[in-house]
Short mmCIF file of C-alpha atoms and ligand atoms in Angstrom, two decimals:
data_model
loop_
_atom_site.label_atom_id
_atom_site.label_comp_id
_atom_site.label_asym_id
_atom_site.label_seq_id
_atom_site.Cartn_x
_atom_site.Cartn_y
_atom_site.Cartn_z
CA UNK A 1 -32.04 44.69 -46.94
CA UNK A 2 -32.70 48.15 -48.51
CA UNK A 3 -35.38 50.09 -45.90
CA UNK A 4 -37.94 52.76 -45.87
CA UNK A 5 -36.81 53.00 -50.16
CA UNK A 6 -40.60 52.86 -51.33
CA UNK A 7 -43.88 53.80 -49.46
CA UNK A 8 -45.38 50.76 -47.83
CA UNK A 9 -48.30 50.40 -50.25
CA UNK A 10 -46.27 49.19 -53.09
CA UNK A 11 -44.45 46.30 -50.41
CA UNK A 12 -48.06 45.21 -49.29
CA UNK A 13 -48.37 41.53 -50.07
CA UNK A 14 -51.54 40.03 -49.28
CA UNK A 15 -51.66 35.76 -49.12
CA UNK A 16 -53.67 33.33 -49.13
CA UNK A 17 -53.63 29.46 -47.81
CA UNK A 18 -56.08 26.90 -49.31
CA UNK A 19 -55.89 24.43 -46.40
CA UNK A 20 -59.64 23.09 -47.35
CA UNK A 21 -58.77 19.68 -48.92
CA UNK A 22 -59.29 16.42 -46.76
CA UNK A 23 -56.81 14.56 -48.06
CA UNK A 24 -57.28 11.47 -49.77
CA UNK A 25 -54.29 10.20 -50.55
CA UNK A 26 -53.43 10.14 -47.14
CA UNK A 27 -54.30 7.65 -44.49
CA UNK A 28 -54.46 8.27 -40.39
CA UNK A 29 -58.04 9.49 -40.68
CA UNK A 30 -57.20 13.15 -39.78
CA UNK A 31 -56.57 16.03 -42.87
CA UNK A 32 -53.42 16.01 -43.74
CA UNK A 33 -52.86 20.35 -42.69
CA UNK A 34 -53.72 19.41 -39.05
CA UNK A 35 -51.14 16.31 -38.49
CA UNK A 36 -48.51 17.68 -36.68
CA UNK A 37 -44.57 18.36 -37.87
CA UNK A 38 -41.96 18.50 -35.67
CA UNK A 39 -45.10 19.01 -33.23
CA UNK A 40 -46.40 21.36 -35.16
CA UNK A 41 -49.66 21.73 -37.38
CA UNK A 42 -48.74 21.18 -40.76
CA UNK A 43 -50.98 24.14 -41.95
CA UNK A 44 -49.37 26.17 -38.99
CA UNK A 45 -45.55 25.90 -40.45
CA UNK A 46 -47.34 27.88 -43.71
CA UNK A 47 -49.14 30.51 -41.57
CA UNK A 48 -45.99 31.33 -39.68
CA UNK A 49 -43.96 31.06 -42.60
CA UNK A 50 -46.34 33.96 -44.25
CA UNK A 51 -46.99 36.25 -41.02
CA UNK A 52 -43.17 36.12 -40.36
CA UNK A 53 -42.38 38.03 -43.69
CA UNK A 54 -42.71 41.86 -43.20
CA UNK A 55 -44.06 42.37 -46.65
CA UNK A 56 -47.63 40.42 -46.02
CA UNK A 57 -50.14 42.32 -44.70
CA UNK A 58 -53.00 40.24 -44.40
CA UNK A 59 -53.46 36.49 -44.73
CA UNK A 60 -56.95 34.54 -45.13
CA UNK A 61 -56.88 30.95 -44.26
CA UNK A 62 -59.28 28.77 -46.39
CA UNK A 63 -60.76 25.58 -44.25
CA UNK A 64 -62.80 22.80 -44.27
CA UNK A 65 -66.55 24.36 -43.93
CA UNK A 66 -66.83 21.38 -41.84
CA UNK A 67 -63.81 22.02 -39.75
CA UNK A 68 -62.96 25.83 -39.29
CA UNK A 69 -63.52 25.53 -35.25
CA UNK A 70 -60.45 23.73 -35.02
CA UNK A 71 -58.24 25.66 -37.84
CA UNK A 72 -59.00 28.89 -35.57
CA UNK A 73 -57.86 26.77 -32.52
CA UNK A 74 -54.57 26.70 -34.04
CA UNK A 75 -54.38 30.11 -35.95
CA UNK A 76 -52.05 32.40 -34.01
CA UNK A 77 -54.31 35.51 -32.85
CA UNK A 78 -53.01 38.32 -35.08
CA UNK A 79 -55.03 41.32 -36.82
CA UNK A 80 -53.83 40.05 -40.26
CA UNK A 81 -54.86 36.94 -40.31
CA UNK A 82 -58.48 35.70 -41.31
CA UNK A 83 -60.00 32.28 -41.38
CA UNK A 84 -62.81 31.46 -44.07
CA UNK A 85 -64.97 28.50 -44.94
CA UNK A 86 -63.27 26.95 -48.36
CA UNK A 87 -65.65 25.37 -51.30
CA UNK A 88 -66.34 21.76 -52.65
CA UNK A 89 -63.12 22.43 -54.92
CA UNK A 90 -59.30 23.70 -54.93
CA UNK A 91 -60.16 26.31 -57.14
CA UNK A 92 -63.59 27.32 -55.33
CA UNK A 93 -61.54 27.45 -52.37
CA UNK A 94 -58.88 30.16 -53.86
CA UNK A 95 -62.39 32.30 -55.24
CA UNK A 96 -63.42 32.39 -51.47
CA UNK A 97 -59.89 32.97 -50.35
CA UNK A 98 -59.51 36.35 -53.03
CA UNK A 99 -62.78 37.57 -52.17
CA UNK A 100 -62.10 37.88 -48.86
CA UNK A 101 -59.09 40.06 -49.33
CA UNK A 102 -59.08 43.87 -48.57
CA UNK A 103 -59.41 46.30 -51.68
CA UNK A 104 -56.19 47.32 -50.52
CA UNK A 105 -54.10 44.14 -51.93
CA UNK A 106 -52.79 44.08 -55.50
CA UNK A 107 -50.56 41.32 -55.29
CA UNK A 108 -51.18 37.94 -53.68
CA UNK A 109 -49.58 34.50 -52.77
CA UNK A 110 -51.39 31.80 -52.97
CA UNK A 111 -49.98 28.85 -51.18
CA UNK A 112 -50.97 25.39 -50.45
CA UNK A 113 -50.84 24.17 -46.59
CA UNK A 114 -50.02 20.87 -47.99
CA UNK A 115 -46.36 22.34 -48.57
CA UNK A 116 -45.18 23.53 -44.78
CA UNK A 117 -41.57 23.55 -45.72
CA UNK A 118 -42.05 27.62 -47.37
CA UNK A 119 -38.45 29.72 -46.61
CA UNK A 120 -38.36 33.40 -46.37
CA UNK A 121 -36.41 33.04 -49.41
CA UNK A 122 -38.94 31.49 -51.46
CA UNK A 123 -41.46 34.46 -50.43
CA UNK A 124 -38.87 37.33 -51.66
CA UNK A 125 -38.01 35.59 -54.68
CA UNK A 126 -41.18 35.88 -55.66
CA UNK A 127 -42.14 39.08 -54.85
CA UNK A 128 -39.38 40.31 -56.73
CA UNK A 129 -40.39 38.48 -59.15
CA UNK A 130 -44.26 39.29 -59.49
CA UNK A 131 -43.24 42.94 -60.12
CA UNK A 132 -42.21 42.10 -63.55
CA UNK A 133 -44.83 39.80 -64.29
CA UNK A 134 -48.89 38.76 -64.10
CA UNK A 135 -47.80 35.62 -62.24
CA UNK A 136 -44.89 33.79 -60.74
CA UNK A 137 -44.00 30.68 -59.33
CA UNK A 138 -41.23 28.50 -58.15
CA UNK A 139 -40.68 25.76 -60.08
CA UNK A 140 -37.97 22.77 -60.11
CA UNK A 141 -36.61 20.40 -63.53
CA UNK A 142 -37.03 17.19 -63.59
CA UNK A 143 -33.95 14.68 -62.99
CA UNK A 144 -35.57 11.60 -63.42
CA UNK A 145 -36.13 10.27 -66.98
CA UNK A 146 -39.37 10.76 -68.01
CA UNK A 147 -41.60 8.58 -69.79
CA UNK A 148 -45.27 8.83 -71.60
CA UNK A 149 -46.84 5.31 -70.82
CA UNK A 150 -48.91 4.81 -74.08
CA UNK A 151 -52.12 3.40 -74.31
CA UNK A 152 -51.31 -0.22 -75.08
CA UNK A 153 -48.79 -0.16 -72.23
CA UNK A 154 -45.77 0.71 -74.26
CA UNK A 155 -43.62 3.52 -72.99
CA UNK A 156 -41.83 7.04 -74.54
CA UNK A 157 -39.47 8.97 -73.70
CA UNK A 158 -40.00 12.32 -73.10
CA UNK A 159 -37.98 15.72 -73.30
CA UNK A 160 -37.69 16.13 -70.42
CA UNK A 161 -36.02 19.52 -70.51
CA UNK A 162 -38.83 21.48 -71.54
CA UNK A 163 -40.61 20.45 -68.51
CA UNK A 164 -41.04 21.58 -64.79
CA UNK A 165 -42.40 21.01 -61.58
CA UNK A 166 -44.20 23.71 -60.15
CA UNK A 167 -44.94 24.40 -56.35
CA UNK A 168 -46.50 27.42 -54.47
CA UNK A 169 -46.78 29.44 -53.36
CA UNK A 170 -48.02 31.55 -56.58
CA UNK A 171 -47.61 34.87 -56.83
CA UNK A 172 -50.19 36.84 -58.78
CA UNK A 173 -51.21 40.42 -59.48
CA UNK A 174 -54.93 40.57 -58.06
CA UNK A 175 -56.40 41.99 -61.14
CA UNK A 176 -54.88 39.41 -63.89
CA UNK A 177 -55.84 36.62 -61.73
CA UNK A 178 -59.54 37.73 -61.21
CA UNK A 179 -59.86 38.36 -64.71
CA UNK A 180 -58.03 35.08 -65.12
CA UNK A 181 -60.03 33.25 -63.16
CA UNK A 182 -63.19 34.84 -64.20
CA UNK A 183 -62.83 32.99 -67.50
CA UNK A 184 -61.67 29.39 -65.89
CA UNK A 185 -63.46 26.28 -64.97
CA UNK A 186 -64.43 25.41 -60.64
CA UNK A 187 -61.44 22.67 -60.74
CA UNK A 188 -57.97 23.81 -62.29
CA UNK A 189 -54.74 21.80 -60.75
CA UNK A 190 -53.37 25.36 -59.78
CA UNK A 191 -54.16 28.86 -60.30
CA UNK A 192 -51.14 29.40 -62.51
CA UNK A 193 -52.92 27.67 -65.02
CA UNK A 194 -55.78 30.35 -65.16
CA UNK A 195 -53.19 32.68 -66.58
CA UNK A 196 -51.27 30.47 -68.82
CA UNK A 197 -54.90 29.99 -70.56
CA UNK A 198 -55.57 33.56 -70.41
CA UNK A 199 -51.84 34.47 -72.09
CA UNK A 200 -50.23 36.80 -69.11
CA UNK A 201 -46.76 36.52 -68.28
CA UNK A 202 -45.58 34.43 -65.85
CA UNK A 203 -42.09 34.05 -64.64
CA UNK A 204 -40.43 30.92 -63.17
CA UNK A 205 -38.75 31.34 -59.83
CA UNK A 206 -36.57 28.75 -58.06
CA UNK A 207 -38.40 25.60 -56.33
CA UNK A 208 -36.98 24.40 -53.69
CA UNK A 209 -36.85 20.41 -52.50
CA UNK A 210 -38.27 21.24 -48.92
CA UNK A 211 -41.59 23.04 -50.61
CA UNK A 212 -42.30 19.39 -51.60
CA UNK A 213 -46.43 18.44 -51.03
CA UNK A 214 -47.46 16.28 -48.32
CA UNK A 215 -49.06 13.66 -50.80
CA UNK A 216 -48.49 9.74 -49.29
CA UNK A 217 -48.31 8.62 -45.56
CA UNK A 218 -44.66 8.80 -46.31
CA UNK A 219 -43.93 11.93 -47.11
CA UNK A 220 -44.55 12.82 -43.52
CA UNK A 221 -41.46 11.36 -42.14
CA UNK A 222 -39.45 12.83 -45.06
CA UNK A 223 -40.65 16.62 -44.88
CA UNK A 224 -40.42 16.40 -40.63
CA UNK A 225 -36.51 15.62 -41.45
CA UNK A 226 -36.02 18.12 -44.01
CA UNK A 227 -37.60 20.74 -41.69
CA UNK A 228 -35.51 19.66 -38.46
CA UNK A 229 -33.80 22.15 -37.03
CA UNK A 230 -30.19 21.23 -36.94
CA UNK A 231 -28.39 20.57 -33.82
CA UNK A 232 -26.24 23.76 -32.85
CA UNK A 233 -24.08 23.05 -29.37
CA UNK A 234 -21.41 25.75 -28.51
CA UNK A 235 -18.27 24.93 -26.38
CA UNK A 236 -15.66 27.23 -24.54
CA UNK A 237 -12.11 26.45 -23.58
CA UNK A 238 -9.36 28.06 -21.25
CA UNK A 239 -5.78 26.45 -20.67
CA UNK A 240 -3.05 28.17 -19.15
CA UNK A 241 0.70 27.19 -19.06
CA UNK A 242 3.79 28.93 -16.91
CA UNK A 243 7.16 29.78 -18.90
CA UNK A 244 10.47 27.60 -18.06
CA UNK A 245 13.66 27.80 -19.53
CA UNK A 246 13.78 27.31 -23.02
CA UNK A 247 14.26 28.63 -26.47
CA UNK A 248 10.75 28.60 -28.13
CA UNK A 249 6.64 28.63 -27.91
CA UNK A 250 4.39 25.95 -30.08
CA UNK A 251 0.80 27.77 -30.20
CA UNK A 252 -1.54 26.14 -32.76
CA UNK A 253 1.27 23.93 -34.11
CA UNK A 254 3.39 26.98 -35.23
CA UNK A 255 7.02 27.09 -33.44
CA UNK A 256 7.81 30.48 -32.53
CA UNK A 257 11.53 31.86 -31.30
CA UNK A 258 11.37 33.17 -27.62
CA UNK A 259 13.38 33.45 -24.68
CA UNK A 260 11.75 31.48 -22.99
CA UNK A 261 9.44 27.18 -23.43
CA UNK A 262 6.20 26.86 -21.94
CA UNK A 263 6.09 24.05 -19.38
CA UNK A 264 4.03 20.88 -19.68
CA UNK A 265 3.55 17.44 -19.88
CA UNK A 266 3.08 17.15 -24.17
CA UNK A 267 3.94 20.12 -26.21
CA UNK A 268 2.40 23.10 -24.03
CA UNK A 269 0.59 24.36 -27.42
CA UNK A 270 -2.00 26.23 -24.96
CA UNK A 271 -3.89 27.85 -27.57
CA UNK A 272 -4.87 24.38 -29.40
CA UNK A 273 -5.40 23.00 -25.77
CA UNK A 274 -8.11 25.54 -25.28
CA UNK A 275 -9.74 24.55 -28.85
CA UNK A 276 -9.34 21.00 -27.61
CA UNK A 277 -11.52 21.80 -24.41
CA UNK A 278 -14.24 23.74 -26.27
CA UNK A 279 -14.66 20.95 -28.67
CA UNK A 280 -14.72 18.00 -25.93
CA UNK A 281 -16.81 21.01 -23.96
CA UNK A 282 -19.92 21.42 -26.80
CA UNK A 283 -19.83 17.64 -26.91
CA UNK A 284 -20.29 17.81 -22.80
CA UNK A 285 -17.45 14.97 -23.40
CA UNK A 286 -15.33 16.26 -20.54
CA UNK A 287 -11.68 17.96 -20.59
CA UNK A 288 -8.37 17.27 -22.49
CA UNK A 289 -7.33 15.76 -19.02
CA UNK A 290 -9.68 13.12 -19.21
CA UNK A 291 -9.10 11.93 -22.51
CA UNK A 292 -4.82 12.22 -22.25
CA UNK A 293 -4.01 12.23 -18.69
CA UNK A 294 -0.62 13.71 -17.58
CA UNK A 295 -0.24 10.53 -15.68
CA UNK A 296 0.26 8.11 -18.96
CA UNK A 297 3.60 8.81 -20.28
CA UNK A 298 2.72 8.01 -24.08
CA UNK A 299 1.59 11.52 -23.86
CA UNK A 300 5.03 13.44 -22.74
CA UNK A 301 6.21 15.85 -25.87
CA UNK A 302 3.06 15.04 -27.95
CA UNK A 303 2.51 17.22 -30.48
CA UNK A 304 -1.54 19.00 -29.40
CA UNK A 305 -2.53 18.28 -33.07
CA UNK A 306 -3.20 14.76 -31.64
CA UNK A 307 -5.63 16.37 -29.57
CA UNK A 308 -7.44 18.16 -31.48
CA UNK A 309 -7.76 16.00 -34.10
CA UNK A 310 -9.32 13.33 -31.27
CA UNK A 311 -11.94 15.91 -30.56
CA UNK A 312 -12.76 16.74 -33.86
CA UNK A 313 -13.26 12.74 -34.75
CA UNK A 314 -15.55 12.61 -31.75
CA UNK A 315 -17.44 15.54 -33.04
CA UNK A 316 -17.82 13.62 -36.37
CA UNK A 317 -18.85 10.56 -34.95
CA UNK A 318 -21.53 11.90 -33.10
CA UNK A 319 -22.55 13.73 -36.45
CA UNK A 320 -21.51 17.18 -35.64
CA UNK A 321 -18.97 19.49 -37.88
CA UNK A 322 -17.24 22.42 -36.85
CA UNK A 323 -19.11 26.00 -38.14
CA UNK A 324 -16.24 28.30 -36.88
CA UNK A 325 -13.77 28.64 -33.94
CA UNK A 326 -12.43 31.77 -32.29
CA UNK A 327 -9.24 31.81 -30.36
CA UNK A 328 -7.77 34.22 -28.22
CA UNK A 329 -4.13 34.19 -26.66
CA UNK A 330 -3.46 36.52 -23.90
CA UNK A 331 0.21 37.06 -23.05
CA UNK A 332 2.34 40.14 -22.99
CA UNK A 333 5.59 38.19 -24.93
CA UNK A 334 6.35 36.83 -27.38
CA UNK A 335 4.37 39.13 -29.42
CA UNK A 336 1.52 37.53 -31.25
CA UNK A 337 0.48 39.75 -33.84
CA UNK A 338 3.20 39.06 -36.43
CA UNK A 339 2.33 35.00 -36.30
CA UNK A 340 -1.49 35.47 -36.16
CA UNK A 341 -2.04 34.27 -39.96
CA UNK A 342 0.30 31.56 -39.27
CA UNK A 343 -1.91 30.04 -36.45
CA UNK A 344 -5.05 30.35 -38.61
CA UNK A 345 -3.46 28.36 -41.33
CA UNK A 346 -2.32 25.77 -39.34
CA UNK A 347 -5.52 25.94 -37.20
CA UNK A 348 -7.66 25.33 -40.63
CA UNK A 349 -5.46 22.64 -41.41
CA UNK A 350 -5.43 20.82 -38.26
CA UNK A 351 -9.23 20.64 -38.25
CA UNK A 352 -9.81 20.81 -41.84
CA UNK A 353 -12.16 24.39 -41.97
CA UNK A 354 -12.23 26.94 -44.59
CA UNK A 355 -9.70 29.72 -43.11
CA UNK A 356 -12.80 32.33 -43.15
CA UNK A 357 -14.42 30.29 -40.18
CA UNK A 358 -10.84 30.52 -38.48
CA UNK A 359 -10.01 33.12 -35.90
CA UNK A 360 -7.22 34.02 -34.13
CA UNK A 361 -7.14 36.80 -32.04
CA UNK A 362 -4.76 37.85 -29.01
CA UNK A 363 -4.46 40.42 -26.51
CA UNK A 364 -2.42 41.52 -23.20
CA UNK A 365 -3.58 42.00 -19.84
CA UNK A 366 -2.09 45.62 -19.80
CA UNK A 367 0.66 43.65 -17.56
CA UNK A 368 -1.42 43.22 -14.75
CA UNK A 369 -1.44 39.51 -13.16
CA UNK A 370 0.85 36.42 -13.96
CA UNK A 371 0.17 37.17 -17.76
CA UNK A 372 0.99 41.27 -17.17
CA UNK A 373 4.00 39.94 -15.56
CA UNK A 374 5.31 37.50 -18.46
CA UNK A 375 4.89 34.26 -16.22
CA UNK A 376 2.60 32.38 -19.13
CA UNK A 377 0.63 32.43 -21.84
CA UNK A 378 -3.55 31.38 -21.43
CA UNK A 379 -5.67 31.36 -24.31
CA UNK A 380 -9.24 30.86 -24.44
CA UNK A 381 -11.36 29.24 -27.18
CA UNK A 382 -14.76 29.27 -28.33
CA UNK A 383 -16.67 26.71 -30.73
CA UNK A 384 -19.72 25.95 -32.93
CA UNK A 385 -20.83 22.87 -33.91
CA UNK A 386 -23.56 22.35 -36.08
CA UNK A 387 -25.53 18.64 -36.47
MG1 MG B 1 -2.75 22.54 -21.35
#
């Protein structure tokens, strides 16, 4: 993100939320921008949405006349944000909304509470895009055929490429909306379509499922799952095994030439024993031990890709995937370094991640302690899984 390239004026974004409607459609008795998401006020997921982009510098909130005791309740307390008392109408709403904006806005969003799922991404696209134009908007097509039903019941198909669905928030420039607006009925479906009727430009951003408007009782259950957070859980891993005699190392799978094996009950591969431990460890699923004990002899020369594979099926089953792993092997010999794209590919393979979410790193211990003194190898591992 570019900063300090223009004087803050021209970034100053002003928005408002029309959060005045009482919801019809909608059963439970209470307005639909006061039942709660994820525990949180539906009209509240908007207002954060707005405050937490640098570019808006002042939000009004339009309410229920009725009602704007408890829409303050919930209002964060921060010097940009204003409540107001909406009108009998959408539109009347938005007038009360603009007019209680400070001269100093020349651009505004205008978004509907009704729609908490609004991204940061959604807010820059359109002010990008409002630069270039009297209005913008994000809009979606339409992937469902689409038919006209006529009036004697029978149906037609219609193009249904030169239509779209259009959310908000809108983004206008003040002055074509006002003048817009000036000319337009109390009870328009949006404000966009005060400037389609007045001619000004608009351009067509990209909509985005989780804008979607809380509409039907169940649409609530469907918009609190698209705005879940997803499940992160991290998991470390350490394993350490001594040298004995022997010809060759196996770290992450990869066979490498030294003069000396590393001792242990399957293969030795420390480093994917240490992966092995940081997946079981995010999944709080207890250690490599637990799951292959030393004891059972099925498990004496097994290649570790069993292992890891084990842990990353358990991770799956409990719905989690792998975002990235980062490995480190200490040891002062064999040297590392020339092998280190050799573990990541077979490290990828083994757990099935793109190699750019695959590190491998190593390091000495400036031969001090058992490792300084070319008794082992350890390697530690770290992991991200992601719900
Ligand atoms: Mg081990």
């Amino acid at each position: 993100m570019p900063v300090n390239v223009a004087p803050s004026s021209t970034n100053a974004f002003a928005a408002v939320i029309v959060a005045a409607g009482n919801g019809s459609r909608m059963g439970g008795g209470q307005a639909k921008q006061f039942r709660l998401i994820g525990g949180v006020p539906v009209v509240r997921w908007s207002i954060n949405a707005l405050l937490g982009h640098k570019d808006i510098k002042e939000l009004v909130v339009v309410g229920p006349a009725g009602n704007l005791s408890e829409l303050q309740a919930l209002s964060p307390i921060d010097d940009r944000l204003k409540v107001v008392a909406g009108g009998p109408t959408r539109t009347m709403s938005v007038r009360n909304g603009l007019q209680a904006l400070s001269k100093n806005a020349a651009k505004v969003l205008i978004h509907d509470a009704a729609r908490p799922g609004l991204s940061i991404e959604v807010i820059d696209e359109l002010l990008l895009a409002i630069a270039h134009a009297d209005a913008a908007a994000p809009a979606l097509p339409l992937d469902d055929a689409v038919k006209e039903i006529g009036a004697a019941g029978g149906l037609r198909t219609v193009d249904r490429g030169r239509l779209v669905r259009v959310q908000t928030p809108q983004a206008f420039k003040i002055k074509s909306l006002t003048a817009a607006l000036a000319g337009a009925g109390d009870d328009l479906v949006d404000d966009l379509a005060a400037i389609e009727a007045s001619g000004g430009k608009v351009i067509l951003t990209r909509g985005r499922n989780e804008l979607m408007k809380l509409t039907r009782e169940e649409d609530m259950p469907m918009v609190a799952r698209m705005l879940a957070p997803q499940e992160m859980r991290v998991g470390s891993g350490f394993d350490v095994h001594a040298f004995e005699t022997g010809d060759h190392v196996t770290l992450c799978g990869v066979v490498i030439p030294h003069s000396h094996g590393l001792k242990g009950h399957s293969d030795a591969d420390v480093a994917w024993h240490a992966l092995t431990d940081a997946i079981l460890g995010a999944l709080a699923l207890g250690d490599i031990g637990d799951h292959f004990p030393p004891s059972d002899p099925q498990w004496k020369g097994a290649a570790s890709v069993h292992f890891l594979k084990h842990a990353v099926e358990a991770a799956r089953n409990r719905g989690f995937a792998i975002a990235n792993c980062d490995l480190t092997i200490l040891c002062e010999l064999p040297k590392i370094k020339p092998h280190r794209e050799a573990l990541r590919t077979s490290t990828s393979a083994a757990l099935g991640l793109d190699i750019d979410r695959v590190s491998v790193k190593a390091t000495t211990t400036e031969r001090l302690g058992f490792l300084g003194r070319a008794e082992g190898i350890a390697a530690e591992a770290v992991v991200l899984l992601k719900g």
